Short mmCIF file of C-alpha atoms in Angstrom, two decimals:
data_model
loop_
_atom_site.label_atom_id
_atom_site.label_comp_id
_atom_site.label_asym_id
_atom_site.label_seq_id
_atom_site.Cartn_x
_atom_site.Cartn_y
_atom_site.Cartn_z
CA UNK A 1 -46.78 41.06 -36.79
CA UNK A 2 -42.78 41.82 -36.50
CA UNK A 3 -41.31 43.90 -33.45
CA UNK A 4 -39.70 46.60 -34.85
CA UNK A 5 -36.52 45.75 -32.16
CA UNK A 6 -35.16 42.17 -30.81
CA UNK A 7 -35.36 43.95 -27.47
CA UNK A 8 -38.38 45.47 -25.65
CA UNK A 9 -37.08 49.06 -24.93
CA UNK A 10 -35.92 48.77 -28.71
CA UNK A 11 -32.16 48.80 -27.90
CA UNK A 12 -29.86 45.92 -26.02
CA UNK A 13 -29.45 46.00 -22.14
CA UNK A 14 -26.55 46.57 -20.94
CA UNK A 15 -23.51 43.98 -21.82
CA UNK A 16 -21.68 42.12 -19.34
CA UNK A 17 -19.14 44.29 -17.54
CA UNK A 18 -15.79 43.88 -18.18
CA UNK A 19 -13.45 42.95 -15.38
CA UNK A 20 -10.13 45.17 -14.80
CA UNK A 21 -7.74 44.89 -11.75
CA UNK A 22 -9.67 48.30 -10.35
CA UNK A 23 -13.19 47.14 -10.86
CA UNK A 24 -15.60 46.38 -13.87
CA UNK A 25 -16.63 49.03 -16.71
CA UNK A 26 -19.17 48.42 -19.62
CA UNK A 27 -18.26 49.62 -23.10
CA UNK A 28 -20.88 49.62 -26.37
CA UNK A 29 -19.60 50.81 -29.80
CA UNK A 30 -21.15 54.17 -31.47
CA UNK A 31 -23.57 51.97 -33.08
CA UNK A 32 -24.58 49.44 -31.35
CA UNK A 33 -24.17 48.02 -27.80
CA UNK A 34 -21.07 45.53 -27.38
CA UNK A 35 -22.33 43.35 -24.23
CA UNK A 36 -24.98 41.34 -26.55
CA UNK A 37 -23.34 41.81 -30.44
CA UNK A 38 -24.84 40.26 -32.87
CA UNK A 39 -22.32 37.31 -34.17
CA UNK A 40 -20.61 39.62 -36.93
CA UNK A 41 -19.48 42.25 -34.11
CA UNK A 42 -16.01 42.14 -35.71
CA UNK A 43 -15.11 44.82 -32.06
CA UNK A 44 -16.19 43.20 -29.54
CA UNK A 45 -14.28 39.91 -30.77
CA UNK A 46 -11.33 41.41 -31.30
CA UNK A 47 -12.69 43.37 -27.31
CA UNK A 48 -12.35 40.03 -25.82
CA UNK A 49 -9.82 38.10 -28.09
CA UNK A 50 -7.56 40.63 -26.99
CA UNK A 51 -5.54 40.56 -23.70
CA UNK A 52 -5.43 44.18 -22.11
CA UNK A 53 -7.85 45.41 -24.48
CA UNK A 54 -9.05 47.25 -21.74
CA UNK A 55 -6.49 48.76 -19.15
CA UNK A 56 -7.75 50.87 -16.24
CA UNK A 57 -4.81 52.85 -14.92
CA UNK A 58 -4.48 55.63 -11.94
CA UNK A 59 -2.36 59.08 -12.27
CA UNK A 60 -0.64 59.91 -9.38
CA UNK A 61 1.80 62.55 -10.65
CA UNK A 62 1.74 65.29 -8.78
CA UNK A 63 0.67 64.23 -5.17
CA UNK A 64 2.18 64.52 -2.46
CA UNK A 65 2.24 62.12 0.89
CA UNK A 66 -1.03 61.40 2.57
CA UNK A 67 -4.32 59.95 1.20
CA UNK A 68 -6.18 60.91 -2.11
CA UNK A 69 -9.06 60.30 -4.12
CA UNK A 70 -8.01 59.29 -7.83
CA UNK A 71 -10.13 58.44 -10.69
CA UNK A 72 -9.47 55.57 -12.85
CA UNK A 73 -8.84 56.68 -16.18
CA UNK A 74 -10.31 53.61 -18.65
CA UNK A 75 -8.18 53.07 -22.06
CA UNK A 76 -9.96 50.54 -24.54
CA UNK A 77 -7.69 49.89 -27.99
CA UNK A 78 -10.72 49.00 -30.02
CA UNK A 79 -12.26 51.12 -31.88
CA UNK A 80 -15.33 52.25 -32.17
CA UNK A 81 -16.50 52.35 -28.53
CA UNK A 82 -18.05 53.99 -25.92
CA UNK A 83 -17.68 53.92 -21.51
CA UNK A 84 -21.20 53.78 -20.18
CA UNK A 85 -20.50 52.85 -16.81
CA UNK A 86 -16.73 52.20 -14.93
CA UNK A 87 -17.40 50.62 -11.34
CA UNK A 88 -16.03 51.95 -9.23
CA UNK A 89 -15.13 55.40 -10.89
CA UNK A 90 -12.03 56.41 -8.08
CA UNK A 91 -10.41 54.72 -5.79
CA UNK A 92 -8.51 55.89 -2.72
CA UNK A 93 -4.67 56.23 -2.46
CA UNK A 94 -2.18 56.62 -0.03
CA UNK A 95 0.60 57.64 -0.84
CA UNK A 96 4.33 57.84 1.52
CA UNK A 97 7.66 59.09 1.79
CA UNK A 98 10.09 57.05 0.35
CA UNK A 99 12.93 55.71 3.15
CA UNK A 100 16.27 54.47 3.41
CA UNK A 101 17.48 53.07 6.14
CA UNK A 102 21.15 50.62 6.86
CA UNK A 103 20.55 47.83 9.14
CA UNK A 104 23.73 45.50 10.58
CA UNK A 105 23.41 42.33 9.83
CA UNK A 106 23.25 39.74 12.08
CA UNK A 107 24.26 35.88 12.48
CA UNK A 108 22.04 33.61 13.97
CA UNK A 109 23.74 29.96 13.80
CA UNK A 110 21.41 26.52 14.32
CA UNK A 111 22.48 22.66 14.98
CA UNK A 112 25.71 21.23 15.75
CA UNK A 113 28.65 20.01 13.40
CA UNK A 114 29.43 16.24 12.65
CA UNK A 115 30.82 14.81 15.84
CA UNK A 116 34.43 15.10 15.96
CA UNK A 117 34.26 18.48 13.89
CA UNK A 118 34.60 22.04 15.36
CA UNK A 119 33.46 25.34 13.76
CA UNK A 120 35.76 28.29 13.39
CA UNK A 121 34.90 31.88 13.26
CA UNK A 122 32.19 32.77 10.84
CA UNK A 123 32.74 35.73 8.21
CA UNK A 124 30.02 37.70 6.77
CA UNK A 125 30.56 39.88 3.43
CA UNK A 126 28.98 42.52 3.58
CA UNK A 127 28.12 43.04 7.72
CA UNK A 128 25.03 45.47 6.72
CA UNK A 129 22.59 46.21 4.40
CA UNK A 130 20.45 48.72 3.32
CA UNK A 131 16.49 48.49 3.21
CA UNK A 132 14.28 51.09 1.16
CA UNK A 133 10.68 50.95 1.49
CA UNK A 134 7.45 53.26 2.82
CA UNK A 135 8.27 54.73 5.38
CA UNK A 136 5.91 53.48 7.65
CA UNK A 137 6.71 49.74 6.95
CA UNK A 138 10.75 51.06 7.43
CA UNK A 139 10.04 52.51 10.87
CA UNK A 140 8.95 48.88 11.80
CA UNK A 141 12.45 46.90 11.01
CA UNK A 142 14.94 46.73 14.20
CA UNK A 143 17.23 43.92 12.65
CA UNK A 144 18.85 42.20 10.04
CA UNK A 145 19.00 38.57 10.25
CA UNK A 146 20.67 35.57 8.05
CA UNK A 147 19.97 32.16 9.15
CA UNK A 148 22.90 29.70 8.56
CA UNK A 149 22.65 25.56 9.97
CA UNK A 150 26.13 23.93 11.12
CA UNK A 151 24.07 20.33 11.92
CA UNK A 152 25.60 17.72 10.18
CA UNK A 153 28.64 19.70 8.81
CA UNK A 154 32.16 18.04 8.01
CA UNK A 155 33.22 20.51 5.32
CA UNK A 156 33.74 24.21 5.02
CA UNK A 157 30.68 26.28 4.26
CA UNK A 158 31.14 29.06 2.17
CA UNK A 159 27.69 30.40 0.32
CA UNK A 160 25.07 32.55 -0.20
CA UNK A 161 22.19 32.87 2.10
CA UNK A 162 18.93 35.23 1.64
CA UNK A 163 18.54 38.11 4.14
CA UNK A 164 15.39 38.68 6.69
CA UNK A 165 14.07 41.98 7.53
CA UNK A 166 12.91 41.68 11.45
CA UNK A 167 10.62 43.63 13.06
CA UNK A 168 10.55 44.45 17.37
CA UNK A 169 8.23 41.07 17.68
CA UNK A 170 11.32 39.14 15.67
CA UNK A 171 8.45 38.54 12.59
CA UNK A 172 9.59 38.66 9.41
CA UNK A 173 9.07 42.27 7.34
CA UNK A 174 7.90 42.14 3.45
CA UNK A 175 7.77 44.66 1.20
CA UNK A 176 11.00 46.27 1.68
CA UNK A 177 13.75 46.33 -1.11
CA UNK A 178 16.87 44.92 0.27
CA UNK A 179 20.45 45.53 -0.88
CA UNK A 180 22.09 43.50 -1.33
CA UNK A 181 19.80 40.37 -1.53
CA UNK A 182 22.10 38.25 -0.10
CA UNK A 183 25.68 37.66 1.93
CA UNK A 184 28.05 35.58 1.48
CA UNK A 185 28.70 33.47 4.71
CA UNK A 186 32.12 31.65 5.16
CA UNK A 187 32.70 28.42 8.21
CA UNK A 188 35.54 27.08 8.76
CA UNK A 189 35.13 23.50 9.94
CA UNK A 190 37.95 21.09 10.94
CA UNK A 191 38.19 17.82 12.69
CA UNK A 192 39.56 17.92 16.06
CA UNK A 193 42.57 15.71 16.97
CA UNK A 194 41.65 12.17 17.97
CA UNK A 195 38.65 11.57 15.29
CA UNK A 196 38.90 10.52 11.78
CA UNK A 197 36.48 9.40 8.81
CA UNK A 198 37.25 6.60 7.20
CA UNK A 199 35.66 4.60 4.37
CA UNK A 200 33.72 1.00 4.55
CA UNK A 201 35.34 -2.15 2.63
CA UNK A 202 32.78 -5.13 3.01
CA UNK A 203 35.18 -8.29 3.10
CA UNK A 204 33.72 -11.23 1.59
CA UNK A 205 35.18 -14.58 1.34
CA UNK A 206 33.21 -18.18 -0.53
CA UNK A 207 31.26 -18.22 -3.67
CA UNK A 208 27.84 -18.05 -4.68
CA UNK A 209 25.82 -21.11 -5.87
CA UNK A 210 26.70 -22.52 -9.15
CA UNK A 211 23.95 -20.24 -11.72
CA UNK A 212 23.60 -17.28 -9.99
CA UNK A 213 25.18 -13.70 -9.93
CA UNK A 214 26.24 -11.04 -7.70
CA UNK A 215 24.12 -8.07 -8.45
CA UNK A 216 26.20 -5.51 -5.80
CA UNK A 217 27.52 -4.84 -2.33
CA UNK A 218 26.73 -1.99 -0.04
CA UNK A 219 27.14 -1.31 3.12
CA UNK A 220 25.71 1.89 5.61
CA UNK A 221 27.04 3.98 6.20
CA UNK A 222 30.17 3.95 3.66
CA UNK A 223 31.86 6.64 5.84
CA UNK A 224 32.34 6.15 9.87
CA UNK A 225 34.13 8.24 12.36
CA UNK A 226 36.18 6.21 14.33
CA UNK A 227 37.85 7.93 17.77
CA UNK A 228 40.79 7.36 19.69
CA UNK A 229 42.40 9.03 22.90
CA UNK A 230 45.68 8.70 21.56
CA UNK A 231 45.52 11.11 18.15
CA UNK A 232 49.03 8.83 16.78
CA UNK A 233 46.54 5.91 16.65
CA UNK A 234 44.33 7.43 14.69
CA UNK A 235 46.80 8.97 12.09
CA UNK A 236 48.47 5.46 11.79
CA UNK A 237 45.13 3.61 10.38
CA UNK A 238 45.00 4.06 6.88
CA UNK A 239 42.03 5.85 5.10
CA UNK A 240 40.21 2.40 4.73
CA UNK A 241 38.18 0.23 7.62
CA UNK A 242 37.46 -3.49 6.63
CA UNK A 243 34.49 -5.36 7.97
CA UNK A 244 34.48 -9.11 9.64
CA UNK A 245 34.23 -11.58 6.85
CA UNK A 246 31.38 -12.30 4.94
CA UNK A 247 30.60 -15.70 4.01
CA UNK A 248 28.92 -16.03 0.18
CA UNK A 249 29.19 -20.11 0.11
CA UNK A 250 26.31 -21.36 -1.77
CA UNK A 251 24.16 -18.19 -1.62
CA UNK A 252 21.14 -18.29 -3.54
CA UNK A 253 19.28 -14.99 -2.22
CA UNK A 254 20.07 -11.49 -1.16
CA UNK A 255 21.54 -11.54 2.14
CA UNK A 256 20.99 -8.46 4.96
CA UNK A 257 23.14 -8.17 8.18
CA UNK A 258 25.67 -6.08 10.09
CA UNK A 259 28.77 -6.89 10.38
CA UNK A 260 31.23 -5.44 12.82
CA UNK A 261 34.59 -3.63 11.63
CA UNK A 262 38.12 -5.04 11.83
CA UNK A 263 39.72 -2.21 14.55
CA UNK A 264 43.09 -2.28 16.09
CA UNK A 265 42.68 -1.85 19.94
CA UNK A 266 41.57 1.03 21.95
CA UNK A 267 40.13 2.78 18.57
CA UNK A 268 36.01 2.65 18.44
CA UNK A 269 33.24 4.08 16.14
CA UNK A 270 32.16 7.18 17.23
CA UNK A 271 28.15 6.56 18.36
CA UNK A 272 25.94 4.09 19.51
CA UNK A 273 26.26 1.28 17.07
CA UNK A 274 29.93 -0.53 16.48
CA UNK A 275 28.41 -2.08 13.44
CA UNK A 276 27.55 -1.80 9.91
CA UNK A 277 24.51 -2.49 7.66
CA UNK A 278 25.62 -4.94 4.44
CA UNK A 279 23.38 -5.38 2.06
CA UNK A 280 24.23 -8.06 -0.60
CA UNK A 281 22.59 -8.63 -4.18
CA UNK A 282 22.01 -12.18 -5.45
CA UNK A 283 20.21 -13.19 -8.86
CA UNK A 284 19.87 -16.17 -10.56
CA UNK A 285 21.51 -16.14 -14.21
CA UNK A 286 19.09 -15.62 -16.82
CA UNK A 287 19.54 -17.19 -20.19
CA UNK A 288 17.35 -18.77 -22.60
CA UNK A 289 16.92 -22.39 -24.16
CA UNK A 290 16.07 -23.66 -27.24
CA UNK A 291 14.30 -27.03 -27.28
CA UNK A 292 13.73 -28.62 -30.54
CA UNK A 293 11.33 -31.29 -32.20
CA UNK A 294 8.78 -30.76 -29.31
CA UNK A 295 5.53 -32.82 -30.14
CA UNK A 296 2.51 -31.21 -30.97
CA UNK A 297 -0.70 -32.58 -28.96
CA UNK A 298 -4.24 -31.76 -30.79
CA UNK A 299 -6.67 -30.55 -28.13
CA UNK A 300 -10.51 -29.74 -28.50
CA UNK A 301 -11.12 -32.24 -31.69
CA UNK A 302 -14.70 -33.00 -32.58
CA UNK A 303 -16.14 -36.40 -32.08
CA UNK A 304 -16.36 -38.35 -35.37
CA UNK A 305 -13.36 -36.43 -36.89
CA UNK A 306 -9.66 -36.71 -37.42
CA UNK A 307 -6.30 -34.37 -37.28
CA UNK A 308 -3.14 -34.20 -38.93
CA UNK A 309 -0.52 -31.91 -38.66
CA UNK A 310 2.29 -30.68 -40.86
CA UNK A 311 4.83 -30.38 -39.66
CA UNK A 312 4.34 -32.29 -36.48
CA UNK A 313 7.18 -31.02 -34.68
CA UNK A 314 8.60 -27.13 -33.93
CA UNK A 315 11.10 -25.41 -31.91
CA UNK A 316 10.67 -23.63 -29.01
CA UNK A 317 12.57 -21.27 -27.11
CA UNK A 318 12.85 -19.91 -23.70
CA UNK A 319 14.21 -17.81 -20.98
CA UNK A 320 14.72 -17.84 -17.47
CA UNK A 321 16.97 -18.47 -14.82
CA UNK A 322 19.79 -20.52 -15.19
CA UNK A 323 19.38 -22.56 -12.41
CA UNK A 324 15.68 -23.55 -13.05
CA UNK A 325 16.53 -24.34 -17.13
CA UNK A 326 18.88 -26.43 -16.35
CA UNK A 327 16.25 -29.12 -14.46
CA UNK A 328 13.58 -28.80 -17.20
CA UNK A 329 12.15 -31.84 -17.72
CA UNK A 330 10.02 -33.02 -21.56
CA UNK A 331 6.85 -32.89 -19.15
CA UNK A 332 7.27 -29.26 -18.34
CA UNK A 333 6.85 -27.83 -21.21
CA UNK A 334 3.47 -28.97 -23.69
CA UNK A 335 2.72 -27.47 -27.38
CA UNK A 336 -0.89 -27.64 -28.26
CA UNK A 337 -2.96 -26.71 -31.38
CA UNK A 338 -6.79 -26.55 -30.20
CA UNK A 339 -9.15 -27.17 -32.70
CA UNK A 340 -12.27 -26.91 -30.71
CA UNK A 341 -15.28 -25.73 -33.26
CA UNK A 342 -13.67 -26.00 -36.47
CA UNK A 343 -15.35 -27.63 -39.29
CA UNK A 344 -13.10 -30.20 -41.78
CA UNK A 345 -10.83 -28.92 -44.17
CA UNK A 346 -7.58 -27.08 -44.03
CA UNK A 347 -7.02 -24.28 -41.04
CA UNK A 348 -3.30 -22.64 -40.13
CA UNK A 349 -3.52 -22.49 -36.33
CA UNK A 350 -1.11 -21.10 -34.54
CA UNK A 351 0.18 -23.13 -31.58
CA UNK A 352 0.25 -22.74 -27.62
CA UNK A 353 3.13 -23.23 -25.11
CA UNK A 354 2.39 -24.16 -21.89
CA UNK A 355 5.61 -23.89 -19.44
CA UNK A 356 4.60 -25.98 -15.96
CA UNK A 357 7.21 -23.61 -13.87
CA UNK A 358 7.52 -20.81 -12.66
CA UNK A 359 9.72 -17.73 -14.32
CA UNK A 360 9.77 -19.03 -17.59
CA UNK A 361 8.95 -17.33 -20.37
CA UNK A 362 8.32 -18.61 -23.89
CA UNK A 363 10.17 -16.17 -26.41
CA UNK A 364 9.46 -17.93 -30.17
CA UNK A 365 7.73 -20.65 -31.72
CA UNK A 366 9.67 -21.81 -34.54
CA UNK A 367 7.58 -21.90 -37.28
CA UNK A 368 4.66 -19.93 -35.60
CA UNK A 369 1.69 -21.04 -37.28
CA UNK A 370 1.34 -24.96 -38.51
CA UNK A 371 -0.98 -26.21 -40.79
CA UNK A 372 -3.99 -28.66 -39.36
CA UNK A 373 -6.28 -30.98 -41.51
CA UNK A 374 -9.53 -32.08 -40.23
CA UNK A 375 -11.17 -34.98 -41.79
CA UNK A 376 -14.35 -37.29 -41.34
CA UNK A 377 -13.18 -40.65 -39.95
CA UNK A 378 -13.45 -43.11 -42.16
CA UNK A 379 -15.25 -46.28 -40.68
CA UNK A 380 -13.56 -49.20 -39.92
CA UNK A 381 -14.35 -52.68 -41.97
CA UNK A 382 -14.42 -55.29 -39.92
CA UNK A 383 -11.99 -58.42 -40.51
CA UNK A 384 -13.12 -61.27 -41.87
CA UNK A 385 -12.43 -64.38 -39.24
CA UNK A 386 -11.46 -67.53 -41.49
CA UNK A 387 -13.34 -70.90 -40.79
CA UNK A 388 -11.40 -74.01 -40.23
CA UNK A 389 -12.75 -76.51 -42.90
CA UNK A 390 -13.60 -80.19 -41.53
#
């Protein structure tokens, strides 16, 4: 016996609600519910395919300051439909005057400039701004406040900085439109007499080991401030500071150490250290070699049979450091063609380098593949011993 409905009350439940930023609503066309749709619903795919198909939106012209009760007005843009339920139906609203209010603008200055560097007087364009906001979140702002940092400086600062709104307990205040967004903050910084930066030359003097290269030189910090209580001292050394010399003889490996700096007298580096960090670069030369005719050993060949291979020779080459290709010897490097498993007959094998030190590599085989022919051995007829007649 057939049911004269898929569902038990003889129409759909209710479909899922849809969710809007107010709440959730549930919509069903004029014919038939949209939550469960059979598969050819053409509106409720294009209900859910669609982004914003449903919008929720409030009307609020009209009121004035103070709280309301509004109800949430449901638009769908699918048609046909119907609203059976919108949850929640109103919402409450409060609503304030709008205010304006001009704040000046203050400086508030962190960290120290580079030793041997003074700040000058600090200009702000504009000195105040104007917040606009609800009133009640206005009423709260005392201050305006741009944060600028002097630590580390040795050049003039002149940039943009964002603005903070600052309430009696000096928290930050959001929410409030601020114009304008930012101020332009200018610093004067100078040196002060007596100081001067001056650039890093790392003096070397030798040379490297025959087969290797020098990658790079650096030294830390490149800049130092040196000091001296007689400014005409200072101005006399030129914008350069060498290091002590150092020695590169026969260097085979990077090399790390401080060095101290060539200074005339009564002139120092400003801070702890009088020293510098070097840091210097050394690499074996990479190249490659090509060794020709190397033998080819069979490995792996079956008892009672026999190998030949054409050609019997190849080339190899390879790469690696200078230095270590140069002391190759014919036992460190082995071609072999294993033949482990094979059967007789004819087989192109292709051949396997083995290179007995370390950072080689093998880069061709020249040919790559050789031809091996395995054969039953033939036995051996024994020679006749001749007889001595009487």
């Amino acid at each position: 016996m057939r049911s004269s409905s898929a569902y038990p009350s003889g129409s759909p439940p209710f479909p899922p609600p849809t969710r809007t930023k107010y709440g959730c609503i549930r919509i069903r066309s004029r014919s038939r519910w949209l939550g469960t749709p059979p598969p050819s619903s053409s509106a409720w795919e294009q209900l859910t395919a669609q982004e914003n198909s449903v919008q929720a939106t409030l009307d609020l012209s009209g009121l004035s300051a103070g709280e309301h009760t509004v109800n949430i007005q449901i638009r769908v843009l699918v048609r046909p439909y119907q609203i059976v339920l919108a949850n929640p139906a109103s919402v409450s609203v409060k609503l304030e005057p709008l205010a304006t209010q001009p704040l000046p603008l203050e400086l508030s200055l962190s960290g120290q400039p580079a030793t041997g560097y003074q700040a000058g007087e600090v200009t702000l364009d504009p000195t105040e701004v104007s917040i606009t906001g609800p009133k009640s979140i206005v009423d709260l702002a005392v201050r305006a406040r741009v944060l600028v940092s002097l630590d580390g400086v040795r050049e003039n600062i002149d940039q943009s900085y964002p603005i903070q709104i600052i309430d009696a307990e000096n928290a930050t205040i959001r929410g409030l439109t601020v114009t304008p967004d930012a101020v332009r903050v200018t610093v004067p910084v100078s040196q002060q007499g007596g100081f001067r930066d001056v650039a890093v030359k790392v003096v070397v003097q030798g040379q490297i080991a025959s087969g290797y290269r020098l990658e790079d030189i650096s030294v830390f910090p490149p800049v130092v401030t040196l000091f001296a209580t007689n400014p005409q001292l200072i101005e006399d050394i030129p914008g350069v500071v060498e290091t002590l010399p150092l020695d590169l003889q026969d260097a085979k490996e990077n090399i790390s150490t401080r060095l101290g700096l060539s200074l005339p007298e009564n002139i120092s580096i400003v801070g702890g250290s009088q020293t510098v960090q070097v840091t210097v670069g050394i690499s074996p030369i990479q190249t490659s070699l090509t060794l020709l005719n190397q033998p080819i050993n069979i490995i792996g060949l079956p008892e009672g049979l026999d190998a030949q291979v054409l050609p019997q020779n190849l080339d190899v080459i390879i790469s690696g450091p200078l230095p270590v290709l140069d002391a190759l010897t014919p036992q460190d490097v082995v071609v072999n063609v294993d033949v482990s498993g094979l059967e007789p007959g004819t087989h192109q094998l292709t051949p396997k380098v083995e290179v007995f030190v370390s950072n080689v590599l093998v880069e061709s085989i020249l040919p790559g593949t050789v031809e091996v022919i395995l054969f039953i051995q033939q036995p051996q007829t024994p020679t006749p011993t001749p007889t001595s007649r009487p």
